[in-house]
Structures are given as C-alpha cells and as structure tokens.
Short mmCIF file of C-alpha atoms in Angstrom, two decimals:
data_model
loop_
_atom_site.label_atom_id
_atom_site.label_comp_id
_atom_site.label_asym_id
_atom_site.label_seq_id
_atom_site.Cartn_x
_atom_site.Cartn_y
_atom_site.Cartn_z
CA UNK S 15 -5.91 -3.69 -27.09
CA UNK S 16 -9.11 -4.30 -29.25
CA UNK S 17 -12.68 -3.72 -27.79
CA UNK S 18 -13.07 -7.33 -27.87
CA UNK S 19 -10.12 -8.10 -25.71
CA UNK S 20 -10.50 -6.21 -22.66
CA UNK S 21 -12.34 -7.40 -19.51
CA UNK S 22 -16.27 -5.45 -19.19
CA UNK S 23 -14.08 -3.36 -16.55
CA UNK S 24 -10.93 -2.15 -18.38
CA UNK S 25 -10.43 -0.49 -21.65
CA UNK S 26 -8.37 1.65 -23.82
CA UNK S 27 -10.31 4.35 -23.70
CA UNK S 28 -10.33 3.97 -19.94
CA UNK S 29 -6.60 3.31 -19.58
CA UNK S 30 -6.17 6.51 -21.80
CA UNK S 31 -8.40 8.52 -20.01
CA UNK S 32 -7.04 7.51 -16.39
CA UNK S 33 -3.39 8.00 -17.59
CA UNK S 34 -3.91 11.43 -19.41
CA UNK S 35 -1.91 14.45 -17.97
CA UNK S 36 -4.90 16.67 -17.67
CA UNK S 37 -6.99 14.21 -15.25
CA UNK S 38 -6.99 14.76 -11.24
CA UNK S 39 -6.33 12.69 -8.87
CA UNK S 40 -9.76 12.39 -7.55
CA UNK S 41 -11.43 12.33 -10.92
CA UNK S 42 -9.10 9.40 -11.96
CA UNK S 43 -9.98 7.65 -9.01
CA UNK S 44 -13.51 8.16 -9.70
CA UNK S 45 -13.42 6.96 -12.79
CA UNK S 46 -11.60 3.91 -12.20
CA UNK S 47 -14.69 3.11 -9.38
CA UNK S 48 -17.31 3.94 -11.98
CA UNK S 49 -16.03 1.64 -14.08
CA UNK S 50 -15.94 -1.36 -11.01
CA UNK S 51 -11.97 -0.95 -10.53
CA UNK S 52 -11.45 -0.49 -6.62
CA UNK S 53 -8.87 2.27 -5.79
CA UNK S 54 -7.55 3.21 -2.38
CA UNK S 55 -5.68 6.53 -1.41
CA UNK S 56 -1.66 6.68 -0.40
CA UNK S 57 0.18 9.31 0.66
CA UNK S 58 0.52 12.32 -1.36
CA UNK S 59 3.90 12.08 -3.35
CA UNK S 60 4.57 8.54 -1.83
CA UNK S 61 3.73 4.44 -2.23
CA UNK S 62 2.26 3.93 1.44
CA UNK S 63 -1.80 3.48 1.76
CA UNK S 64 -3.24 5.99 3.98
CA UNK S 65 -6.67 3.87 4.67
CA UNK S 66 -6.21 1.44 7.70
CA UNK S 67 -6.36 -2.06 6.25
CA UNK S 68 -3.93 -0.80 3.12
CA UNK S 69 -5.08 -2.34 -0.12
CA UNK S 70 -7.55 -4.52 1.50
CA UNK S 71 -10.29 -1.38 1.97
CA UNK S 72 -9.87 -0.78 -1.51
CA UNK S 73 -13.12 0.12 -3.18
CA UNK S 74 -15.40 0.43 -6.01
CA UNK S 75 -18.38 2.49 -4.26
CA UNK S 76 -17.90 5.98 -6.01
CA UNK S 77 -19.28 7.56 -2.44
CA UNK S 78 -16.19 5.67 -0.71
CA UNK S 79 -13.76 6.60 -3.44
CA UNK S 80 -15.10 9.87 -3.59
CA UNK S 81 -15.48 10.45 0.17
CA UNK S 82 -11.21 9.46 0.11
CA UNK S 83 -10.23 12.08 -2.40
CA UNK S 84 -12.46 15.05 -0.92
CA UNK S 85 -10.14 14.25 2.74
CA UNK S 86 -6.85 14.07 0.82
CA UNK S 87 -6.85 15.62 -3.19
CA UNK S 88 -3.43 14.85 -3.65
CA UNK S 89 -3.23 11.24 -2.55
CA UNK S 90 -1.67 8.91 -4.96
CA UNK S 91 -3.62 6.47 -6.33
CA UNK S 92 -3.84 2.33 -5.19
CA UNK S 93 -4.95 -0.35 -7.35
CA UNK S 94 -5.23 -3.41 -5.81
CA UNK S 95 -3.90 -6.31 -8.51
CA UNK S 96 -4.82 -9.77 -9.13
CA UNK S 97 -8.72 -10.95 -9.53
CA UNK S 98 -10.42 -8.05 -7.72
CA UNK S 99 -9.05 -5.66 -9.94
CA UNK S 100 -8.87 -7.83 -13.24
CA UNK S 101 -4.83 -7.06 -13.81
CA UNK S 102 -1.81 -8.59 -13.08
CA UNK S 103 1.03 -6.34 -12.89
CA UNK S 104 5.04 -7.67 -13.96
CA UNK S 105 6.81 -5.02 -11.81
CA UNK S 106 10.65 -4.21 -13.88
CA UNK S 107 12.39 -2.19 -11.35
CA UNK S 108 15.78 -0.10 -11.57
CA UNK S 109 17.66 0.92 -8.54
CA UNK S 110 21.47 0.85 -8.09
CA UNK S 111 21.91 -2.20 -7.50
CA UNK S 112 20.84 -3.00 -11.28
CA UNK S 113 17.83 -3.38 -13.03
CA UNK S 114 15.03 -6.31 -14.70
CA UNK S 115 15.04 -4.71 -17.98
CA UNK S 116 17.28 -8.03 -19.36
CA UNK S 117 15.90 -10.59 -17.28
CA UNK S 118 11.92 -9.05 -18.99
CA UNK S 119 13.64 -8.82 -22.26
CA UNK S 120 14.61 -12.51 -21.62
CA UNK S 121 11.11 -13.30 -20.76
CA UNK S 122 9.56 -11.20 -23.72
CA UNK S 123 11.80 -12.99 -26.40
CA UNK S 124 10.48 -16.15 -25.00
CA UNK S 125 6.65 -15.59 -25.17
CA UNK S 126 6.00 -15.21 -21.27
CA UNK S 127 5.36 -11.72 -20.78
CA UNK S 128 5.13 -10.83 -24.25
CA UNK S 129 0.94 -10.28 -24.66
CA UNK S 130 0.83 -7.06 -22.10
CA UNK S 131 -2.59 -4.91 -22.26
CA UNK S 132 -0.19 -1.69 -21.51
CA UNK S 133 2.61 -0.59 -20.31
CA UNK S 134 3.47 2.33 -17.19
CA UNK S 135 6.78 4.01 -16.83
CA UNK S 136 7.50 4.32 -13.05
CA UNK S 137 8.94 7.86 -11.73
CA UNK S 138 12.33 5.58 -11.34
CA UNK S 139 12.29 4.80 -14.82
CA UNK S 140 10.92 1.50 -13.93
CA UNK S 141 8.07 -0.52 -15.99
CA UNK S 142 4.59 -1.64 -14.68
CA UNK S 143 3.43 -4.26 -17.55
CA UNK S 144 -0.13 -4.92 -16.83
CA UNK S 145 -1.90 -8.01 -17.81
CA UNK S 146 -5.74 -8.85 -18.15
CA UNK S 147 -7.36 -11.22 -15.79
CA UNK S 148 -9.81 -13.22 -17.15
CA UNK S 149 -9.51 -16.66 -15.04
CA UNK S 150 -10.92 -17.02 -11.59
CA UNK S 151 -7.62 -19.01 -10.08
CA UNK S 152 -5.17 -17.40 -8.10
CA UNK S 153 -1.69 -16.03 -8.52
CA UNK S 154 -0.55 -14.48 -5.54
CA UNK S 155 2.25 -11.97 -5.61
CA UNK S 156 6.14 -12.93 -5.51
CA UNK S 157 9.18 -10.77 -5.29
CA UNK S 158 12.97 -12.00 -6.59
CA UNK S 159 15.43 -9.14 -5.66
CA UNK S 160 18.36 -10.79 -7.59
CA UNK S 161 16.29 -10.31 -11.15
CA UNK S 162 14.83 -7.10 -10.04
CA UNK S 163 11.17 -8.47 -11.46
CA UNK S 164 8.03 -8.71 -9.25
CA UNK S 165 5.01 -9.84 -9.79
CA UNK S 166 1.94 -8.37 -8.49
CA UNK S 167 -1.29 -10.22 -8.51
CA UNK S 168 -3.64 -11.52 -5.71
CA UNK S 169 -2.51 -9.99 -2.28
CA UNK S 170 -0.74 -6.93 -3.81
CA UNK S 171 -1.15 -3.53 -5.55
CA UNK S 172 0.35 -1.19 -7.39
CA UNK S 173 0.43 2.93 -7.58
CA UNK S 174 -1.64 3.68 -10.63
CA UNK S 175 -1.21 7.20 -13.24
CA UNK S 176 -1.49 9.56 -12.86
CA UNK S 177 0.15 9.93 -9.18
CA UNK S 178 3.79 10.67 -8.83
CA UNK S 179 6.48 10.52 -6.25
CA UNK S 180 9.74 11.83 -5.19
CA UNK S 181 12.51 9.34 -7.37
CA UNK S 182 15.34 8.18 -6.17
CA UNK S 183 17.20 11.80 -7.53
CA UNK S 184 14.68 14.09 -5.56
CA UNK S 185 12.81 15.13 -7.97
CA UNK S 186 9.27 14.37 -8.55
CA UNK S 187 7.70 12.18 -11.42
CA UNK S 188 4.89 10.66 -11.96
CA UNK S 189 3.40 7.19 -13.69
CA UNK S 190 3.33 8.10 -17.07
CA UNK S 191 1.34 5.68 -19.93
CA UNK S 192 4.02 4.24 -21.88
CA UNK S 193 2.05 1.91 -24.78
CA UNK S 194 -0.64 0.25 -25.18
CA UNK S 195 -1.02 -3.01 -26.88
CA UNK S 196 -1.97 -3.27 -30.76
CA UNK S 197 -1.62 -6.77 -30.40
CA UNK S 198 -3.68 -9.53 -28.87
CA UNK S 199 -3.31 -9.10 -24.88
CA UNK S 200 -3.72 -12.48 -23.06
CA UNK S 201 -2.99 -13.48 -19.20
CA UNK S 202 0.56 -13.91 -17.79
CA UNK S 203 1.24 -17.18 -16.17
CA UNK S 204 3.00 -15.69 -12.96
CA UNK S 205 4.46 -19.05 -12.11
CA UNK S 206 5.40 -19.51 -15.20
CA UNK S 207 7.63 -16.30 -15.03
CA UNK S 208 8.61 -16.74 -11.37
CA UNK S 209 10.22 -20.58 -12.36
CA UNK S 210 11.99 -19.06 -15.70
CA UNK S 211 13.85 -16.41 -13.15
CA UNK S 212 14.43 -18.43 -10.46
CA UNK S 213 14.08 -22.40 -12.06
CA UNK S 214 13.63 -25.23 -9.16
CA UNK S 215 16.77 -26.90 -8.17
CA UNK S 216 17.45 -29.94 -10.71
CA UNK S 217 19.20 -31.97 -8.21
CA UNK S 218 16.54 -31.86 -5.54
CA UNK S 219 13.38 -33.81 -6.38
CA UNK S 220 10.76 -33.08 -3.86
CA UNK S 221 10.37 -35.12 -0.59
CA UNK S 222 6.95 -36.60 -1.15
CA UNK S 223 8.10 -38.20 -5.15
CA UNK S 224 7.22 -41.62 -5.56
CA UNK S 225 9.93 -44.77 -6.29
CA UNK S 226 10.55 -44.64 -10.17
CA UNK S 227 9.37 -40.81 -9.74
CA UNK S 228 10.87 -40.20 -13.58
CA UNK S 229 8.80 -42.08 -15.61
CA UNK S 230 5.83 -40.45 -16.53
CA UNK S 231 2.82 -42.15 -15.02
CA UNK S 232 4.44 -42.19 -12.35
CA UNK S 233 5.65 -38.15 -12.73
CA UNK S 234 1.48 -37.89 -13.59
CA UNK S 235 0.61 -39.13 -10.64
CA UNK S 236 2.30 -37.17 -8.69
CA UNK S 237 0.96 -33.69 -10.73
CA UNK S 238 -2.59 -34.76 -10.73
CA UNK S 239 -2.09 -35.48 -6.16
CA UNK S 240 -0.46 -31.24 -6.48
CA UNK S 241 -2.27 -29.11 -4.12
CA UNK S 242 -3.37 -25.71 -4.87
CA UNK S 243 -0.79 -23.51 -4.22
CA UNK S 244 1.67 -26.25 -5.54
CA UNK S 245 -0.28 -26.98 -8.68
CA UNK S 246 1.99 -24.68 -11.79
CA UNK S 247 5.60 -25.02 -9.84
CA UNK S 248 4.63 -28.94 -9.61
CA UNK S 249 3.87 -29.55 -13.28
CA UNK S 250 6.82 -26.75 -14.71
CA UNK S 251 9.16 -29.46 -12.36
CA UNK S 252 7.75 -32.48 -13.79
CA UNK S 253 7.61 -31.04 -17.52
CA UNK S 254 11.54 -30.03 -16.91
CA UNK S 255 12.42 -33.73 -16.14
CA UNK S 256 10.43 -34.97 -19.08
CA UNK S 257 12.05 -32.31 -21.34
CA UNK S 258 15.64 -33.40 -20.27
CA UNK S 259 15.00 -37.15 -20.97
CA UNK S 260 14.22 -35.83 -24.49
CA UNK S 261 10.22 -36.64 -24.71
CA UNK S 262 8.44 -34.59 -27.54
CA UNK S 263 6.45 -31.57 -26.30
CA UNK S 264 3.38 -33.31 -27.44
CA UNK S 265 3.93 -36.02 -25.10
CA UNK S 266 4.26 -34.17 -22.35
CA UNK S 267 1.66 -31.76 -22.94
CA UNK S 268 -1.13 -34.79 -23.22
CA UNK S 269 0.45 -36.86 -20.35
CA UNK S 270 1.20 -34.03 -17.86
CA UNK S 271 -1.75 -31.95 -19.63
CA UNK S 272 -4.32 -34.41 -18.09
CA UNK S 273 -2.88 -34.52 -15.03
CA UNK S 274 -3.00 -30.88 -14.25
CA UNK S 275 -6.72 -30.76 -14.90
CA UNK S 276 -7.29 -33.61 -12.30
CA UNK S 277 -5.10 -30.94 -10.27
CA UNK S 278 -7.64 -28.45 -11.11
CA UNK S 279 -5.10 -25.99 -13.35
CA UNK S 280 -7.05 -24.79 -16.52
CA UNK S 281 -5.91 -26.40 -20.16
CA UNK S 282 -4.76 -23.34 -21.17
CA UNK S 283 -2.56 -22.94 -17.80
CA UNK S 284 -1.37 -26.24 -18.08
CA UNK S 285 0.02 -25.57 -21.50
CA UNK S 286 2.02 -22.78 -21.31
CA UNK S 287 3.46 -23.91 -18.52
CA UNK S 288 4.50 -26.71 -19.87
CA UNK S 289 5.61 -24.95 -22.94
CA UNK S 290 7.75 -22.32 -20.49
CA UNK S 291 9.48 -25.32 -19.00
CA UNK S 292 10.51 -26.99 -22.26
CA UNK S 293 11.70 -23.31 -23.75
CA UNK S 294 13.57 -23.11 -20.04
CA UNK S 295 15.24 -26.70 -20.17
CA UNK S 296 16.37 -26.63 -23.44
CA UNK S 297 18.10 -22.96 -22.94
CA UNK S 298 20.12 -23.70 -19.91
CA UNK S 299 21.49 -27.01 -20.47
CA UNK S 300 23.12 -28.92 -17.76
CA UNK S 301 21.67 -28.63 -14.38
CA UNK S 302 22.25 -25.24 -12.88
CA UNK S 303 21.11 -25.42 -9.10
CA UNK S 304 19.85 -21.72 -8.18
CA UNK S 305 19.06 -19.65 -4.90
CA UNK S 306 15.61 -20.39 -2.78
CA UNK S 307 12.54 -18.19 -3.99
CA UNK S 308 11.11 -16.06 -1.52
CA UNK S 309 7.68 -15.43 -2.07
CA UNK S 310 5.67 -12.76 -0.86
CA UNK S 311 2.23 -12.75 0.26
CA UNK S 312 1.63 -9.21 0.39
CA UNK S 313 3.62 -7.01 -1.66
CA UNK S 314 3.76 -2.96 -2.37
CA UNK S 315 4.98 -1.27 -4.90
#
C-alpha cells in the first residue's frame, strides 16, 4: 500500500504503528483519533462496546477517545467500518462448524476481494481483510453463516489490533497484523461478493419485471427504475440473464453500464459488477437455485 493509495486518513505507517506489539491500548486509540479514525471502547478481553449507543458514539475527538481509555486502559478497541471510518472489512471466520477460508480463496482467485489494503489475523485464527473507502455510496453490512464470510461496512464495526480476547480454546490472543498490501489496493464491491456467495435464485425473476423482461432494453429499463438499496443486486441479476443468453461482456457492460448510472451506481461500480456476474454465470452453469440472504443491518464482530 503506496503513499499514493491510501485515503488522507489511513496509512502504512499508521496501520504499522497501530498494529505493533509495543503500542497500548489507549495510545493506539489515540492515534487512530489523531489521525480522524473514530474508535470506541469494548470490554476488556471481549467484542461488546462498553459506550451506550455501541459503535454509533464512536469518535474522532482525541479528548473523547482519550477521556474512554483513562476510565477503562484495557478496553479493546472499536472501529466503526464503512464511510465514517474509510474501510470496509471482509470478515473470514473459523469456528467448528467450518470456516470461509475456501469460499475467500474462491473470491480472491476471481478478482473480488483480491486488492485488500491489509490483512488482521483474528485471536480465532480468523481473517479481517480491510478495504479502502474512497466512494461516498453505501454498502451496509451483511452476514451469510453457511460461507462463514461477513462483510462489514456501513452500520457495523470491527475489533481493531492491538486488543485481544479469550478464543474459542481459553486462551487469550490478540489481532495480530498479518500483511500489508504491495500491490495496488482498490474498494471491494460488497454486493458484488455477497451475490457470488449466495447468487439470486435463477428461476425467480422479480415481481415488478416487465413483459419481454429478457431482452435488454427492456432488462435496462428495469436497472435504470432500481432503487437505492436495490441498485448492485438489480444489475448483477440482469447482467446474469444477459450472460446466460450468451451476449459479449461488452454488450452488456455498455447496455446495462448506462443504465446503472441513470440508477445512480458509479461507472466503476457498475463494471465490476457486471464483470462478477459474468465470471459467476459462466462458473456455475445450469441454474442452481440457493438459500435466502439474510442481511444484517447492524453487525459485530
């Protein structure tokens, strides 16, 4: 992660500094609010906020921040995720039930979640991959239990180095800095992600699809009327359906491209979403219906 690729707030030398061994709580917190990253205390040695409001009375004020840390020195750090932070955080989690190292492999190999800033290793041998947000549009956190992957961006957080916690075993770890990038680090499309775990049912078209839905004005149409909210699981539908009737990337890209502007997703949005659903259509063949996504508006770590 170059200079010239990290957001005025975040850094290497930041991310270095925060993570180190040798750093306190408190003076990691401090940091992280001198640099205009909120932070919010949790319980010492566990996940759970200890200010009122959780993750919404995060701050940035170094008097706040400091003011937390004086009460409770060992409290665990908080770092609210999405725009008010400037990261997005794809949570891999291992438990014994299984894990999401495969299913972020998966992802990885296919370009979604391959341009990371850094990476954490969780006290349950885990893996925070954190992502730079530049773009002012939201992402709001999800959770998928069967793929053990989460993703934790606007109305979520996540327990920053270097706190620790009791693991699953008894025995206490804490966040530890696992790598930082030495390649380019760009955003992570969170829908984008969420629809290559969990894809939309094939055989359902949505309710409000017009007669001759398929063909792509009409498929165009219906992106550009996509609401926010709706906008990226809208367009990876309708780019699906245009992949499996066998139209060229390029086609889809400039017909549904346009669309999702009127829609009000960014170019760059639009595109790798696009490009996610044609990678995703052309990998699992015939249609495969798949359990409902539950999403989750607020989600801890």
């Amino acid at each position: 992660m170059s200079r010239s690729t990290a957001t005025p707030r975040w850094s290497p030398q930041l991310v270095q500094a925060v993570c180190s061994a040798d750093v306190s709580l408190a003076a990691a917190a401090t940091m992280l609010a001198d640099n205009g990253i909120p932070a919010f205390p949790c319980a010492p040695g566990q996940k759970h906020p200890l200010t009122p409001h959780g993750f919404h009375d995060a701050s940035s004020d170094r008097g706040v921040v400091a003011s937390w840390w004086k009460r409770w020195p060992e409290a665990n750090i908080g770092i609210p995720t999405g725009a008010t932070s400037g990261v997005d955080v794809v949570d891999v989690d291992v438990h014994s039930g299984g894990d999401g190292y495969k299913a972020f492999s998966r992802a990885e190999g296919l370009g979604i979640v391959s341009d990371w800033a850094w990476q954490v290793r969780t006290p349950s041998g885990g893996l925070h991959a954190y992502f730079l947000r530049w773009s002012a549009g939201e992402q709001r956190s999800w959770a998928l239990p069967g793929s053990h992957v989460d993703f934790r961006g606007d109305g979520g957080y996540v327990v920053s180095p270097p706190s620790h916690v009791v693991a699953r075993d008894g025995v206490d770890r804490r966040y530890e800095l696992a790598a930082i990038a030495d390649h380019q680090p760009r955003e992570v499309n969170g829908a984008a992600l969420r629809n290559f775990l969990d894809p939309p049912r094939r055989h359902r078209p949505p309710s409000d699809l017009p007669s001759n839905a398929y063909r792509p004005e009409k498929l165009a149409d219906w992106v550009a009327s996509r609401p926010e909210g709706g906008r990226n699981e809208g367009l990876f539908w309708a780019a699906c359906r245009m992949a499996e009737a066998n139209f060229p990337f390029a086609t889809t890209a400039h017909v549904l491209g346009d669309a999702a502007k009127v829609a009000g997703l960014p170019e760059h949005e639009a595109t790798t979403t696009i490009r996610s659903a044609y990678r995703i259509a052309t990998r699992l063949g015939p249609a495969q219906p798949s359990g409902p996504t539950r999403a989750v508006e607020e989600v801890r770590l």
